[in-house]
mmCIF file of C-alpha atoms and ligand atoms in Angstrom:
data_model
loop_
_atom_site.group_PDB
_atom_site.id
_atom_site.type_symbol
_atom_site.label_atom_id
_atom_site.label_comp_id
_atom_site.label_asym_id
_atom_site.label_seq_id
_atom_site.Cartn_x
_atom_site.Cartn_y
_atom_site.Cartn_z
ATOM 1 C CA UNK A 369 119.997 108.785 -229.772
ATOM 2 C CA UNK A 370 118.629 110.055 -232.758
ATOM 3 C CA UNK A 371 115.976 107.493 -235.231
ATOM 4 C CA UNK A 372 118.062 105.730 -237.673
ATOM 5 C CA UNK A 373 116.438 104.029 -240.259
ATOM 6 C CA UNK A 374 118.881 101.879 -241.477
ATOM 7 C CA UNK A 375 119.783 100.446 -237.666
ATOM 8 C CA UNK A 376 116.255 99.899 -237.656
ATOM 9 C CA UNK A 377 115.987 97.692 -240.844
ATOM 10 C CA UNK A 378 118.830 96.326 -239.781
ATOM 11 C CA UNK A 379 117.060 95.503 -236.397
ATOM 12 C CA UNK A 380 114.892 93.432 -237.510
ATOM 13 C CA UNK A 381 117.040 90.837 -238.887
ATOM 14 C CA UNK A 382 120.024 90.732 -236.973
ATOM 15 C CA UNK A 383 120.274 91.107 -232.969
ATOM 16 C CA UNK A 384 122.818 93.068 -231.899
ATOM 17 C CA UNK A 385 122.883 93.520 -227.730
ATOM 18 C CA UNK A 386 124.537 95.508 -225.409
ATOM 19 C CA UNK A 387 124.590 95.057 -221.524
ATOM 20 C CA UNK A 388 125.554 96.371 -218.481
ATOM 21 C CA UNK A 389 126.132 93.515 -216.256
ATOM 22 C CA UNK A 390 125.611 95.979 -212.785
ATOM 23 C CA UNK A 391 125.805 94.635 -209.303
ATOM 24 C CA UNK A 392 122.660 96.170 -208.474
ATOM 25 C CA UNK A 393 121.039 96.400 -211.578
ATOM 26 C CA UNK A 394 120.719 94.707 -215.239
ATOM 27 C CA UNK A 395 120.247 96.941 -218.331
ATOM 28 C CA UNK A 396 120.045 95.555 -221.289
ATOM 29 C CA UNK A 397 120.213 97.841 -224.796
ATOM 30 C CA UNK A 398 118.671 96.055 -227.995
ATOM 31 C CA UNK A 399 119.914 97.498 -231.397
ATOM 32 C CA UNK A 400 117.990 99.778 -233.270
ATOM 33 C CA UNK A 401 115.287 99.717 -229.760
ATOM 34 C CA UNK A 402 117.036 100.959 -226.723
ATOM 35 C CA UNK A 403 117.128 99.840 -223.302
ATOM 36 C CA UNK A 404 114.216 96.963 -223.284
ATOM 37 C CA UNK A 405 115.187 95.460 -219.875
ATOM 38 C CA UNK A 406 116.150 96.881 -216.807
ATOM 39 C CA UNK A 407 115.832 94.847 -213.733
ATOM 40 C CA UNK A 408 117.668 94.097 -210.920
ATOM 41 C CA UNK A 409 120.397 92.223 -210.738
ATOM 42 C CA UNK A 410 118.888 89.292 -208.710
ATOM 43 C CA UNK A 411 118.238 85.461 -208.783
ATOM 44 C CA UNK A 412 116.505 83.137 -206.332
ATOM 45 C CA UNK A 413 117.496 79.706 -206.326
ATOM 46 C CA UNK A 414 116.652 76.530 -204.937
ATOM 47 C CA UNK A 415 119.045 76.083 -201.360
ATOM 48 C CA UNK A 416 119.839 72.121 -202.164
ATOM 49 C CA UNK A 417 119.982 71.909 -206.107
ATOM 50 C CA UNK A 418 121.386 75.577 -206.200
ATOM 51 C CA UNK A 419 118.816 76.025 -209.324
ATOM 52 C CA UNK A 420 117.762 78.856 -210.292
ATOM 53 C CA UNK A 421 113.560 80.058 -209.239
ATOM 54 C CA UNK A 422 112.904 83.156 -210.505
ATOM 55 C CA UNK A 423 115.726 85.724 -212.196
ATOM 56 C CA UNK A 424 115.430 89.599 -212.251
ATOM 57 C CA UNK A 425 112.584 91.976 -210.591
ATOM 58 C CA UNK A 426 110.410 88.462 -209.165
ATOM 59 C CA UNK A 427 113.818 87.190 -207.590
ATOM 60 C CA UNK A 428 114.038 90.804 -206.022
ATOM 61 C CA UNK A 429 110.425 90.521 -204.910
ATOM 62 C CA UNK A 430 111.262 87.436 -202.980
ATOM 63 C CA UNK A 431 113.849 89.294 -200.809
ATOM 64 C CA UNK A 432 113.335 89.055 -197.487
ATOM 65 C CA UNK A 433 109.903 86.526 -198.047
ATOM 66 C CA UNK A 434 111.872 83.317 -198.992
ATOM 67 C CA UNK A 435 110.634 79.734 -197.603
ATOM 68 C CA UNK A 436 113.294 78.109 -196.041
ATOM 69 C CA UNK A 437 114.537 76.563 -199.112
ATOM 70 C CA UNK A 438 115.314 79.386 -201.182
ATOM 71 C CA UNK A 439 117.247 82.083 -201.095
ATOM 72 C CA UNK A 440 117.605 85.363 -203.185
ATOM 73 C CA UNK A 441 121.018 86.907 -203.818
ATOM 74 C CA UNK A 442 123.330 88.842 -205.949
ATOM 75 C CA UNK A 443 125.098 86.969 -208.016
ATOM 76 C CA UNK A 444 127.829 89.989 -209.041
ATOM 77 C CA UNK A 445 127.642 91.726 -205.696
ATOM 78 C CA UNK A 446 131.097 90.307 -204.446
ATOM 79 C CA UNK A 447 132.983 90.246 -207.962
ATOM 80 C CA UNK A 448 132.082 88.145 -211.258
ATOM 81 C CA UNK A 449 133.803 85.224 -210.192
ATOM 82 C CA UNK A 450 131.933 84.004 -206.982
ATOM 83 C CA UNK A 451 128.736 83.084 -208.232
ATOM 84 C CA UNK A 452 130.038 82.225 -211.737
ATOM 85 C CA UNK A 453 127.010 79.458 -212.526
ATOM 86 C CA UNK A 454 124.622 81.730 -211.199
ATOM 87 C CA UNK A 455 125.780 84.958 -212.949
ATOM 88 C CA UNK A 456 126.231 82.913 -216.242
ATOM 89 C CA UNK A 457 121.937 81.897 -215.758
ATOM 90 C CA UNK A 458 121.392 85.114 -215.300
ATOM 91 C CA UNK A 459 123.200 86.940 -218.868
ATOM 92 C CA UNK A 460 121.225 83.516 -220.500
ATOM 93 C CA UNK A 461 117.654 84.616 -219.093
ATOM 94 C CA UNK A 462 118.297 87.985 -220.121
ATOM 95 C CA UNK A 463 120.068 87.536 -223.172
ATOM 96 C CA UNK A 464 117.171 84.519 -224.097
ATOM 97 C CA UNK A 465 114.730 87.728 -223.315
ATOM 98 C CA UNK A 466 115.801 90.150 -225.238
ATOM 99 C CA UNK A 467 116.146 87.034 -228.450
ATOM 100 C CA UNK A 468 112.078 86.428 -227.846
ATOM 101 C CA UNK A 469 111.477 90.312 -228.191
ATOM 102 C CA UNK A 470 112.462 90.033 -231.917
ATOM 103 C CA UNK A 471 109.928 90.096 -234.566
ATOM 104 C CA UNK A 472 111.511 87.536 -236.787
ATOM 105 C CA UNK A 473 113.713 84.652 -235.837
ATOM 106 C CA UNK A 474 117.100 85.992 -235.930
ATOM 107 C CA UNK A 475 120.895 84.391 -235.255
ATOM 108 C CA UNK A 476 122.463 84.229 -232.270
ATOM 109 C CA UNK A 477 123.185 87.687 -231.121
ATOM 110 C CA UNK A 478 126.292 89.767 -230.656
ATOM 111 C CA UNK A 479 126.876 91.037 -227.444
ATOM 112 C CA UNK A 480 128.623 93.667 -225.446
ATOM 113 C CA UNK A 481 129.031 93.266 -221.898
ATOM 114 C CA UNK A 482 130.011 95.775 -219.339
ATOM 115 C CA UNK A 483 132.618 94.378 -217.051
ATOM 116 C CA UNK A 484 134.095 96.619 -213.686
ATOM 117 C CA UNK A 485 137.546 97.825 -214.754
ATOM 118 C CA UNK A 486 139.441 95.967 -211.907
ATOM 119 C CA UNK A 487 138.412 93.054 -212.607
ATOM 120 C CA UNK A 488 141.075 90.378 -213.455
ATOM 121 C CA UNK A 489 142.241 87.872 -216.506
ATOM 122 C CA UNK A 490 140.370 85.143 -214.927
ATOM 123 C CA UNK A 491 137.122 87.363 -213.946
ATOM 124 C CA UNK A 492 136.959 88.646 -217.866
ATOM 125 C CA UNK A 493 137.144 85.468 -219.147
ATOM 126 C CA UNK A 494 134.478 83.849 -216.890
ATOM 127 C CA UNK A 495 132.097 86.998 -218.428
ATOM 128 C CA UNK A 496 133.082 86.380 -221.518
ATOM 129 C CA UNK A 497 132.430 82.317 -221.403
ATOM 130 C CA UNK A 498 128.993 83.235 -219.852
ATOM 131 C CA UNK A 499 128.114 85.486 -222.475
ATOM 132 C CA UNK A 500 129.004 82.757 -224.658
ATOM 133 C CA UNK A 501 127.163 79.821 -223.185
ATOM 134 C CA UNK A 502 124.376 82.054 -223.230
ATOM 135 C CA UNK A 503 123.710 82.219 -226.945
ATOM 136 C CA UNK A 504 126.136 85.401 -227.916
ATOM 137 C CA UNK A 505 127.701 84.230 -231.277
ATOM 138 C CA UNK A 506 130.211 86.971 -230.602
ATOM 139 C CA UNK A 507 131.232 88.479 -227.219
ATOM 140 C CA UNK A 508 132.816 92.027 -226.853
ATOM 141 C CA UNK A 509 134.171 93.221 -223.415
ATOM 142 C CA UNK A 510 134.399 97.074 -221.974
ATOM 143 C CA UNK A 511 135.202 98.488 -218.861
ATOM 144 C CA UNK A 512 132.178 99.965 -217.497
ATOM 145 C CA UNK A 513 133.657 103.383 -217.028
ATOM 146 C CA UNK A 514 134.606 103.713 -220.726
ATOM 147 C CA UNK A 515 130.824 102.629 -221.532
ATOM 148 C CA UNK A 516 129.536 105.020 -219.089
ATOM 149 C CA UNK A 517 132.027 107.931 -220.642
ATOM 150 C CA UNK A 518 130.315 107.240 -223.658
ATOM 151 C CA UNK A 519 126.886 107.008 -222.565
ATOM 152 C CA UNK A 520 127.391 110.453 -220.504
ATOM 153 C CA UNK A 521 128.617 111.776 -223.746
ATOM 154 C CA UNK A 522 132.242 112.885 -222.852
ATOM 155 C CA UNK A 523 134.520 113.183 -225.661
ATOM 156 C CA UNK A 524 136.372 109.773 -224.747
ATOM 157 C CA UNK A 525 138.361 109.841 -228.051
ATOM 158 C CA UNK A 526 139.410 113.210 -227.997
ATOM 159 C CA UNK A 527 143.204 114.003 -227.074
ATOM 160 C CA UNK A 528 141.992 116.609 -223.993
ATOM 161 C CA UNK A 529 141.363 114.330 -220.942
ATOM 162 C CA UNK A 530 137.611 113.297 -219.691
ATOM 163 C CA UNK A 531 136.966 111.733 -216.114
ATOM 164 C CA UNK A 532 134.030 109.915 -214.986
ATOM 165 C CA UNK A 533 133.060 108.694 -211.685
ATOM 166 C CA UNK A 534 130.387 105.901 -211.812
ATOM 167 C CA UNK A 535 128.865 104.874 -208.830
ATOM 168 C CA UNK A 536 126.857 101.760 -208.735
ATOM 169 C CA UNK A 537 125.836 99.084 -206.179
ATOM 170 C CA UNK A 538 128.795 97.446 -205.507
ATOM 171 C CA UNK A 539 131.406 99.246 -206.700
ATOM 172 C CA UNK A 540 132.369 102.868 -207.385
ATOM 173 C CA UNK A 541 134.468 103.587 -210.601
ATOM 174 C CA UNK A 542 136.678 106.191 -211.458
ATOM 175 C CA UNK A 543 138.611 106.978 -214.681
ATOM 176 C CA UNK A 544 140.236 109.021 -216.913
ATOM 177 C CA UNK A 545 140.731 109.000 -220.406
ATOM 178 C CA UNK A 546 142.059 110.600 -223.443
ATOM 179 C CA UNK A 547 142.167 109.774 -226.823
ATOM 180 C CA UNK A 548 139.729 106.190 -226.420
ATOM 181 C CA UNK A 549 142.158 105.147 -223.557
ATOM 182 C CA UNK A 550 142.572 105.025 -219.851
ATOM 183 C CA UNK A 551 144.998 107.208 -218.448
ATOM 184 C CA UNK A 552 144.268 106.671 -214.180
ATOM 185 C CA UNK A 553 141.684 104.537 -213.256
ATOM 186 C CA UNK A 554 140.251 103.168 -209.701
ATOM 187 C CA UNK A 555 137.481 100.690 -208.852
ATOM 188 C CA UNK A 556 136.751 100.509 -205.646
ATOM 189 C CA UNK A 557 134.138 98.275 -203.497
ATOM 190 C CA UNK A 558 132.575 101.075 -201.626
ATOM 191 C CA UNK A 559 129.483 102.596 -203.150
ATOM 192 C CA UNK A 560 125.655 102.346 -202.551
ATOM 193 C CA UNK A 561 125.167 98.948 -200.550
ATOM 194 C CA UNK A 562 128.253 100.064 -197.972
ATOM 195 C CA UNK A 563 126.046 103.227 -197.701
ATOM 196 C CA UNK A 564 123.040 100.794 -196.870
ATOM 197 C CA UNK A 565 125.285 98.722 -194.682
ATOM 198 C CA UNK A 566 126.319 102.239 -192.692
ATOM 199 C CA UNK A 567 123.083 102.737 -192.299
ATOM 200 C CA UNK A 568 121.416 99.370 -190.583
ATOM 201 C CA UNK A 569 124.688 99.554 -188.602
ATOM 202 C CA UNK A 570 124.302 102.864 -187.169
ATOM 203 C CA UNK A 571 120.986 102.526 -186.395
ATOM 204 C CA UNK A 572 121.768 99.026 -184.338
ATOM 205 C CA UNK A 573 124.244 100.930 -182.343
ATOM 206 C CA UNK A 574 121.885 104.297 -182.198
ATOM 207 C CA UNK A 575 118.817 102.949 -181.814
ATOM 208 C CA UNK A 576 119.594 99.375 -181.074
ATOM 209 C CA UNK A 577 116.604 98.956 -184.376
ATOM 210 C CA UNK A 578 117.395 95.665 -186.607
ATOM 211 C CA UNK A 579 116.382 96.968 -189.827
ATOM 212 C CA UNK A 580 116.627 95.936 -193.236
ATOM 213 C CA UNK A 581 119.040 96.272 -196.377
ATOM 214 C CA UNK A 582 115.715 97.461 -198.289
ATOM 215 C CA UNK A 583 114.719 100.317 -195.515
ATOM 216 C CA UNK A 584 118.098 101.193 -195.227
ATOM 217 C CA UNK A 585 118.571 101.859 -199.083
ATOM 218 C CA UNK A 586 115.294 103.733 -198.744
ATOM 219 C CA UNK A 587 116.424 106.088 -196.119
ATOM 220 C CA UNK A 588 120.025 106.613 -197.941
ATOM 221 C CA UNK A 589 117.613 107.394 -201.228
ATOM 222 C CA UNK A 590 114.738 109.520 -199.221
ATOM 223 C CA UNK A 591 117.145 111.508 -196.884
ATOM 224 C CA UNK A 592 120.760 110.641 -197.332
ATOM 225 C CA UNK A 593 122.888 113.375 -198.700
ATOM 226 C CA UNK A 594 126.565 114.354 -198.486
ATOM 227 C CA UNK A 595 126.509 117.627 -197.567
ATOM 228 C CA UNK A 596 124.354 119.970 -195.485
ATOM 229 C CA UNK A 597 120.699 120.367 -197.552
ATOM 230 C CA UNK A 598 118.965 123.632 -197.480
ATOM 231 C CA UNK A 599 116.332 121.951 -195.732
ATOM 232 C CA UNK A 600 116.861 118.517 -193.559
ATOM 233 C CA UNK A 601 114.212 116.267 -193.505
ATOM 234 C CA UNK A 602 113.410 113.341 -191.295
ATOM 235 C CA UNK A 603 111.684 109.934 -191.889
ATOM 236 C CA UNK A 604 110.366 107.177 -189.617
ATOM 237 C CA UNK A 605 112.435 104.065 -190.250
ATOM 238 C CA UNK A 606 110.834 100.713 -188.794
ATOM 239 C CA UNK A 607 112.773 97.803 -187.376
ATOM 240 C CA UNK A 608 113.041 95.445 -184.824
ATOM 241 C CA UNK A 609 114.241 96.503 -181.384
ATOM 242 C CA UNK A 610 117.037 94.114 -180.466
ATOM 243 C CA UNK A 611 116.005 94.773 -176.424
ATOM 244 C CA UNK A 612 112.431 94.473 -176.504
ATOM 245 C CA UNK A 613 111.896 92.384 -179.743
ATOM 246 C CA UNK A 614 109.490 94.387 -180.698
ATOM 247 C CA UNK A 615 108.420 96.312 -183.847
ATOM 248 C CA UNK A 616 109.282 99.967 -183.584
ATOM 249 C CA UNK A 617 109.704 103.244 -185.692
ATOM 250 C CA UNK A 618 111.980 105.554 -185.403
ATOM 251 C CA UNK A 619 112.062 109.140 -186.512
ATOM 252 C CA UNK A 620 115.646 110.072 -188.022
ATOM 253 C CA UNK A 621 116.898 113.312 -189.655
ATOM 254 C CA UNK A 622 118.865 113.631 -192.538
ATOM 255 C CA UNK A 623 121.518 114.832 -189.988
ATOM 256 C CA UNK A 624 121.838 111.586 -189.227
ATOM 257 C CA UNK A 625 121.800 109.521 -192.302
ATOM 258 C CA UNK A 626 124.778 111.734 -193.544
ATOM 259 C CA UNK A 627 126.682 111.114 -190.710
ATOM 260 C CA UNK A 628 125.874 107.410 -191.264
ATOM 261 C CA UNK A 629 127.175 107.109 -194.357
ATOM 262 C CA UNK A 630 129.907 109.831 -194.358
ATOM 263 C CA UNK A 631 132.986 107.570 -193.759
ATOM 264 C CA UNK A 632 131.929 105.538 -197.059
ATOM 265 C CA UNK A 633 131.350 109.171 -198.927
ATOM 266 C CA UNK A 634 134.632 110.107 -197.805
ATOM 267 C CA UNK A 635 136.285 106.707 -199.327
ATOM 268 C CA UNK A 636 134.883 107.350 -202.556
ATOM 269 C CA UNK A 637 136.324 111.351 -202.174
ATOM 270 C CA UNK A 638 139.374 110.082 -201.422
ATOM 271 C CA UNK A 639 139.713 107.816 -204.187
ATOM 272 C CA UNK A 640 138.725 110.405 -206.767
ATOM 273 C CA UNK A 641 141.599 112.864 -204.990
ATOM 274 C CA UNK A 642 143.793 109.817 -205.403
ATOM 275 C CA UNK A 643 143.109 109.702 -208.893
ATOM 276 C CA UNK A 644 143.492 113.184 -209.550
ATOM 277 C CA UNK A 645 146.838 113.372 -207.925
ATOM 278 C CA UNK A 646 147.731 110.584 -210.679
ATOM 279 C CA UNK A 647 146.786 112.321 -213.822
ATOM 280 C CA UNK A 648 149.356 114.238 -215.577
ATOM 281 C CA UNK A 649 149.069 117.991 -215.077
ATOM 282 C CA UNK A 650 147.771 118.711 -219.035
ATOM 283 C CA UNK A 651 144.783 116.155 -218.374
ATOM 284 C CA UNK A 652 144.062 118.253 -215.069
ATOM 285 C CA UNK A 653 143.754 121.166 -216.924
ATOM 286 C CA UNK A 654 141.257 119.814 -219.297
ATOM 287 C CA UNK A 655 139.432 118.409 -216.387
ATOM 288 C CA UNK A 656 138.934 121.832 -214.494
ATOM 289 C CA UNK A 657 137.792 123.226 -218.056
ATOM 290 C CA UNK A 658 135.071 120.295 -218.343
ATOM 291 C CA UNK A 659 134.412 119.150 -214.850
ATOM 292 C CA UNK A 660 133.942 115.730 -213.863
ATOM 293 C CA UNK A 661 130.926 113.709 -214.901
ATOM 294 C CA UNK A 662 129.578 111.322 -212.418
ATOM 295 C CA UNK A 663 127.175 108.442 -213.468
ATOM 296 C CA UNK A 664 125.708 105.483 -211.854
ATOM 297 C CA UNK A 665 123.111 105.351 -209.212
ATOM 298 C CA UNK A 666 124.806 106.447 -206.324
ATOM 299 C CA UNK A 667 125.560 109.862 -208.388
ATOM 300 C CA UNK A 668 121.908 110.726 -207.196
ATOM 301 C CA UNK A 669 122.978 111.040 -203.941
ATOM 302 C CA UNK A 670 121.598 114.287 -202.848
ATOM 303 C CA UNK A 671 124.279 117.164 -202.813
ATOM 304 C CA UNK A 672 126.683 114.700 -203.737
ATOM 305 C CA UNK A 673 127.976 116.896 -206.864
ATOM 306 C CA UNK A 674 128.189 119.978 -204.130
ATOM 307 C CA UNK A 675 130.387 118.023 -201.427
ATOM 308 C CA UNK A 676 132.572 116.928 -204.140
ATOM 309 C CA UNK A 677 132.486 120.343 -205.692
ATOM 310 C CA UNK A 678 133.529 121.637 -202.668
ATOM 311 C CA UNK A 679 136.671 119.691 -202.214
ATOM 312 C CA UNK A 680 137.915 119.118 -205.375
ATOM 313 C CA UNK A 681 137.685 122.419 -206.175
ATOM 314 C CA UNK A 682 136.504 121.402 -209.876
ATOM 315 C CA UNK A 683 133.076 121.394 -211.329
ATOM 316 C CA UNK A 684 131.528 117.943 -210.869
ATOM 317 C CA UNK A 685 127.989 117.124 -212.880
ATOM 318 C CA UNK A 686 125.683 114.404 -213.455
ATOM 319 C CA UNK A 687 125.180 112.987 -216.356
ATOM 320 C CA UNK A 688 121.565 112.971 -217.910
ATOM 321 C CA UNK A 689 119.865 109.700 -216.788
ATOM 322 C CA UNK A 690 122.940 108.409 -214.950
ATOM 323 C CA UNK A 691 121.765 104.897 -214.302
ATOM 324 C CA UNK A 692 121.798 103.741 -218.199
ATOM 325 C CA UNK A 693 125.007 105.594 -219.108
ATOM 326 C CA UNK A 694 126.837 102.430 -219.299
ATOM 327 C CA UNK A 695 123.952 100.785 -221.669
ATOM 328 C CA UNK A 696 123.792 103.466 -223.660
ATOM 329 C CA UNK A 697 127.837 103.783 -224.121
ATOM 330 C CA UNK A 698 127.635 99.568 -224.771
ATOM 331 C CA UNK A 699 125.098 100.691 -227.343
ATOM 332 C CA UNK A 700 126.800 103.181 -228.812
ATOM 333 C CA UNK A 701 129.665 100.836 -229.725
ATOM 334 C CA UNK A 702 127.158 98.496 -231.425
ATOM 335 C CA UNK A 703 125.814 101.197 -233.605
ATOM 336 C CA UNK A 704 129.284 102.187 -234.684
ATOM 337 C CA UNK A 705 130.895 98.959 -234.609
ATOM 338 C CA UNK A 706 133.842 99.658 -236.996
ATOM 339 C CA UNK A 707 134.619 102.985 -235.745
ATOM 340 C CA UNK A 708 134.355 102.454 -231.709
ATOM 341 C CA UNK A 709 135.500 98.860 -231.522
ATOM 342 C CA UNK A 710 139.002 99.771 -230.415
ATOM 343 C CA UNK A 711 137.554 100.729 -227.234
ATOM 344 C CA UNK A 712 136.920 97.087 -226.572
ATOM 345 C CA UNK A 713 139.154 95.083 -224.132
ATOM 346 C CA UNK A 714 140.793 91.983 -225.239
ATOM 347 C CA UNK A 715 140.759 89.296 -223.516
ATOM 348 C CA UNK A 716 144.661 86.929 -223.621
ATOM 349 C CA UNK A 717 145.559 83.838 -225.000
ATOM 350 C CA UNK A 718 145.311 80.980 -223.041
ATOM 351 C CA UNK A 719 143.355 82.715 -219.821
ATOM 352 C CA UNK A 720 141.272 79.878 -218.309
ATOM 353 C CA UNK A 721 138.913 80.368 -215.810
ATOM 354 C CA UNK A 722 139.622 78.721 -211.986
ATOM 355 C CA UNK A 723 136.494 77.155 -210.051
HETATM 356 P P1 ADP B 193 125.254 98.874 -210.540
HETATM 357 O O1 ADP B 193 125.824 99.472 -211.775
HETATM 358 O O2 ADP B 193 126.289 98.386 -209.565
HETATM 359 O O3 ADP B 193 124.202 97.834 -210.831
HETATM 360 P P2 ADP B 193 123.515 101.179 -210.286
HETATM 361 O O4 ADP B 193 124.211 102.171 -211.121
HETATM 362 O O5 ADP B 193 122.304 100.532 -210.856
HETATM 363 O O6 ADP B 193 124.523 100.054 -209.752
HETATM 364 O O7 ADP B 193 123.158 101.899 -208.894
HETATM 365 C C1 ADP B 193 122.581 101.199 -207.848
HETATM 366 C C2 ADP B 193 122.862 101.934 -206.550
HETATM 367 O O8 ADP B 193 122.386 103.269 -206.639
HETATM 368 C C3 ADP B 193 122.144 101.298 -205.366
HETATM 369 O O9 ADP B 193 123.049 101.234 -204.264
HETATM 370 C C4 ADP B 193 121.025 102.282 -205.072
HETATM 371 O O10 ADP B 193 120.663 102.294 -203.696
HETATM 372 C C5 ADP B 193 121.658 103.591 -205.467
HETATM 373 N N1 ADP B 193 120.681 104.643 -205.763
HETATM 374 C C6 ADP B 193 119.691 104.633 -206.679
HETATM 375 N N2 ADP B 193 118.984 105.780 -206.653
HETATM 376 C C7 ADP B 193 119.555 106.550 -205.672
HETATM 377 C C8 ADP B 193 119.271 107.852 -205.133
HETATM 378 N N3 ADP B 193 118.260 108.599 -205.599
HETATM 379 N N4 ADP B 193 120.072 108.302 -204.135
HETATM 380 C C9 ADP B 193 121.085 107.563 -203.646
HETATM 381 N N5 ADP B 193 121.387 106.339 -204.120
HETATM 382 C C10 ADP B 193 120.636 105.824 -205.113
HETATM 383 MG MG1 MG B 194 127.118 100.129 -213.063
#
């Protein structure tokens, strides 16, 4: 985004944030500064009292190393409303962060949250009364996908039809739009952690190795893929060996890892056929002029945009730094607020959130 002077003046007396509240990760986009936080989407808390420790990268730290007493988890991983408490601490330590990084003292902040475009009445409304109990003076809602159209720079308010396919954590997203609106859209809770669950799965029944969400997620980023790579590499992935209990490393290919993960890749294909198959045959043809934009951080999957390519038939890219698309897009809106508020979802009278 180009220097603004202005936003900047404006900056420093106002606070103006945007965030995208991931499953796997946290970004959050000051205006007038950028991205200033981005950190996973993690909180430890205290087993008994169900306080929270430690919030962000130290609660991811403590993954796998917690004393009996504590335990690390994902507040968003299984939908906005299951953890509400827990998810609402977490938009107040980041939103309280981002308030301490300002020069001068400045009112309570506007915010923009990214929410998953699935999600329900009840789900919106518990983001939105986090956002508020966290110090937001005003509270906007978009669907991710729209923020990450925007981000990735597709022409989301132009009458010829855009589609993006963001893949985070937790869930994968697809949509299309046209003219600032959704025309087909998907969510789906099969992206990078089912790919990490594939993979400690297969090699239990390979290999009969226990190994861990964190070296599984490491293989799937070292060596997973989703279609044949010019060269296939291999890695040693350490475990436990459920037989002998002992430690062990094993050397797996790339082969492998692909056909670990394949049925999940193949889930998230088929939703984006599914969606295509929706779209009204005018949108399709703007789609096979611009191609499909995929964001989000299971977009880096290597020769993801080839498999795809391949059976779509239609030119599939990824978007320039596809992990802060939907940060950027939430920022966007901030910087022009009176144009690009439409975009915003509203939220209906009388929706109450259920404990
Ligand atoms: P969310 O929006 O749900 O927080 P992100 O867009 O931050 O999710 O993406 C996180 C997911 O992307 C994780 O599952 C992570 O393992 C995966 N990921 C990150 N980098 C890569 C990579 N190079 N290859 C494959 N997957 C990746
Ligand atoms: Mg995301």
């Amino acid at each position: 985004m180009a220097f603004n002077p202005l936003n900047w003046l404006w900056g420093l007396f106002s606070l103006d944030i945007g965030i995208d509240l991931g499953t796997a990760n946290t970004l959050v986009n000051v205006r007038g500064k950028g991205i200033t936080i981005n950190e996973p989407s993690w909180v430890a808390i205290d087993k008994r009292t169900r306080q929270p420790l430690a919030i962000g990268a130290e609660a991811k730290e403590m993954v796998g190393r917690t004393p009996a007493n504590v335990i690390a988890l994902r507040p968003l991983r299984d939908g906005v409303i299951s953890e509400f408490e827990i998810t609402q601490a977490m938009l107040e330590y980041f939103i309280g962060k981002a308030h301490e990084q300002s020069i001068v003292p400045v009112p309570r902040p506007r915010v923009i949250v990214g929410i998953p475009s699935g999600v329900t009445e009840v789900e919106k409304r518990a983001v939105y009364d986090a956002a508020m109990s966290a110090g937001a003076r005003e509270v906007g809602l978009i669907e991710e996908p729209v923020a990450a159209a925007l981000g990735a720079g597709l022409p989301v308010n132009d009458v010829r039809g855009s589609m993006i396919c963001d893949i985070g954590g937790g869930t994968s997203e697809v949509a299309i739009m046209s003219m600032g609106g959704v025309v087909v859209s998907r969510s789906l809770r099969v992206a990078g952690d089912e790919m990490d669950q594939d993979i400690v799965q297969y090699m239990r029944s390979k290999y009969n190795l226990l190994i861990g969400e964190r070296m599984a997620e490491q293989a799937k980023i070292e060596i997973g893929s989703a279609y044949h790579l010019p060269e296939e590499k291999t890695m040693l992935i350490r475990g436990r060996n459920l037989i002998t209990g002992l430690p062990e490393a094993v050397e797996v290919s790339s082969v492998e890892i692909r056909e670990a993960i394949a049925s999940s890749v193949q889930t998230i294909l088929d939703t984006i056929k599914d969606a295509l198959d929706e779209a009204p045959p005018e949108i399709i043809s703007d789609l096979m002029e611009m191609g499909i934009c995929m964001a989000g951080g299971g977009s880096l999957l290597q020769a993801l945009d080839k498999r795809l390519m391949e059976e779509l038939r239609i030119r599939v890219w990824v978007a320039e730094d596809p992990m802060s698309c939907v940060a950027r897009g939430a920022g966007m809106i901030l910087e022009n607020y009176d144009i690009l508020r439409r975009l915003l979802v509203g939220l209906e009278r009388g929706s109450t959130r259920h404990n």
